[in-house]
Coordinates of C-alpha atoms in Angstrom, one line a residue:
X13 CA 119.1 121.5 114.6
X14 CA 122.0 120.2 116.4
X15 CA 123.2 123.3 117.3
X16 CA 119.8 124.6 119.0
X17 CA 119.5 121.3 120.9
X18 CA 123.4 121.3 122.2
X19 CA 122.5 125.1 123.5
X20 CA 119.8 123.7 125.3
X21 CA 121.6 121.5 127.1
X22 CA 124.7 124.2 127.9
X23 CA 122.6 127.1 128.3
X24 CA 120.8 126.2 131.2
X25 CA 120.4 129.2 133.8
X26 CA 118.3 128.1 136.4
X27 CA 120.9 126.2 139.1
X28 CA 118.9 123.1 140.2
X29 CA 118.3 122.4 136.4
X30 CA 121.9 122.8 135.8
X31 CA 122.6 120.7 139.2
X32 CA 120.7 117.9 137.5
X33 CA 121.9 118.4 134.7
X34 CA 125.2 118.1 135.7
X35 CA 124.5 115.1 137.9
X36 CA 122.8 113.1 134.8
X37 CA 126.3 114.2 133.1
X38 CA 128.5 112.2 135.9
X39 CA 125.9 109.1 136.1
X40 CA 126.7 108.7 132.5
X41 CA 130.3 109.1 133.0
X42 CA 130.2 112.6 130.6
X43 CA 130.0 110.3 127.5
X44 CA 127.7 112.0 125.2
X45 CA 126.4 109.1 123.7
X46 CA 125.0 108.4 126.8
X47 CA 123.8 111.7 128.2
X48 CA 123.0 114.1 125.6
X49 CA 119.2 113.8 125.0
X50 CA 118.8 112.3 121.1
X51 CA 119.2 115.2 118.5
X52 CA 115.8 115.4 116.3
X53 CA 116.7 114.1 112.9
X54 CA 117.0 116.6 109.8
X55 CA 114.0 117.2 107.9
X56 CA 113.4 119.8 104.8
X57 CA 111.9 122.8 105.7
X58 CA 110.4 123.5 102.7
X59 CA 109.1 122.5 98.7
X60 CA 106.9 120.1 97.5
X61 CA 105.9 118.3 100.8
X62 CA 102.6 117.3 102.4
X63 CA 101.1 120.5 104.7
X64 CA 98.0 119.7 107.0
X65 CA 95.1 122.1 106.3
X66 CA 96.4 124.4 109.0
X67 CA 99.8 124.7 107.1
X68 CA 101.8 122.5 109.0
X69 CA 104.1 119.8 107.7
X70 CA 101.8 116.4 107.6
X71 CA 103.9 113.5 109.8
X72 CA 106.4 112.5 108.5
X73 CA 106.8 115.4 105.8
X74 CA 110.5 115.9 105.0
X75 CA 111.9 113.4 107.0
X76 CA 114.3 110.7 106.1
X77 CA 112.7 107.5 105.8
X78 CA 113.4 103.7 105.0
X79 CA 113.9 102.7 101.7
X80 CA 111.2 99.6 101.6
X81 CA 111.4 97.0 98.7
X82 CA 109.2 97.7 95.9
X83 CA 107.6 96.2 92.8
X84 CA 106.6 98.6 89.6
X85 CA 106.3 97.6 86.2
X86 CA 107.4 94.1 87.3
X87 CA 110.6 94.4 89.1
X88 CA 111.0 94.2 92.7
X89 CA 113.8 96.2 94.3
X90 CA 114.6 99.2 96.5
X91 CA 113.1 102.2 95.6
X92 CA 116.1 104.0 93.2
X93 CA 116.4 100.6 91.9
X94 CA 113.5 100.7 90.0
X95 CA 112.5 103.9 89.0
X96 CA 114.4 105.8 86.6
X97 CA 116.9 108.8 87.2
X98 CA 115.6 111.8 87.7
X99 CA 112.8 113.2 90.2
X100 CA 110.0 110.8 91.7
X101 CA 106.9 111.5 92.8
X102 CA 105.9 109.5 95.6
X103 CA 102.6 109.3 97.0
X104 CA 99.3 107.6 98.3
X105 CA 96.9 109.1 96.6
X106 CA 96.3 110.4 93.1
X107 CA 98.1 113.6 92.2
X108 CA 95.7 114.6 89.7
X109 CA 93.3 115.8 92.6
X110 CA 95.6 118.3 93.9
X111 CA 98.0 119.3 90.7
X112 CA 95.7 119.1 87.5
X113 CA 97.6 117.6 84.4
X114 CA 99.1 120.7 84.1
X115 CA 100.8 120.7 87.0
X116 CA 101.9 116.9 87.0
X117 CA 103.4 118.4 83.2
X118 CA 105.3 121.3 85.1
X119 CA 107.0 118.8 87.1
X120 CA 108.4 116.7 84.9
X121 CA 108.1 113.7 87.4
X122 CA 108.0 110.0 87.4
X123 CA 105.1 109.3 89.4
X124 CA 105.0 106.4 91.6
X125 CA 101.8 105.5 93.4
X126 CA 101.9 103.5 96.7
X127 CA 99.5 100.9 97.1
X128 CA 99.6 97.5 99.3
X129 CA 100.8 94.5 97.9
X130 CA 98.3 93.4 95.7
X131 CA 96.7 96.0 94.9
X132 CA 98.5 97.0 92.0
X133 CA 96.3 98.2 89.0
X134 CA 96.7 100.6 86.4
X135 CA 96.8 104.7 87.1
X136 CA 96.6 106.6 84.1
X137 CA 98.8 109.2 85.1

């Protein structure tokens, strides 16, 4: 987080680094806007996110995204526009393969199944 990234930047113990550091600091007049290197964005750790096969987070996993304009059930809006309150289940491919009915049950989701414009067709779950 921000806090691991700011130490980075103070706790530097090697004295060219910090000579550099400290230079890059002055050429940017010491506004940390300018100088600080950009802090990674937040991103959940963990729950019901996509995992590669080795057990890391899949790109993009957790992250804060865009909210793109779609269309379900015949409205067209931004995302929590059209879906009802309550948790969402968004994804690209069918849940079914990877959760079982029972599992889709357990979660007491609305799913909502991306696909290109177009594309739209009926998913029976």
């Amino acid at each position: 987080g921000m806090s691991v990234e700011l130490g980075r930047v103070i706790c530097v113990t090697d004295p060219e680094a910090a000579r550099r550091r400290d230079a890059h600091f002055l050429a940017h007049d010491a506004d940390p806007d300018r100088a600080l290197p950009p802090i990674p964005p937040p991103r959940l750790p963990e729950g019901f996110l996509h995992h590669t096969p080795d057990g890391a987070l899949g790109e993009g996993a957790g992250l804060l995204s865009l909210q793109g304009r779609v269309t379900r059930a015949g409205r067209t809006g931004l995302l929590d526009t059209v879906t009802d309150e309550g948790f969402v289940l968004v994804t690209t491919e069918d849940p079914r393969a990877s959760l079982g009915a029972e599992g889709l049950a357990r979660l007491d989701a609305q799913i909502l199944h991306l696909v290109p414009a177009g594309r739209a067709g009926q998913h029976p779950y």
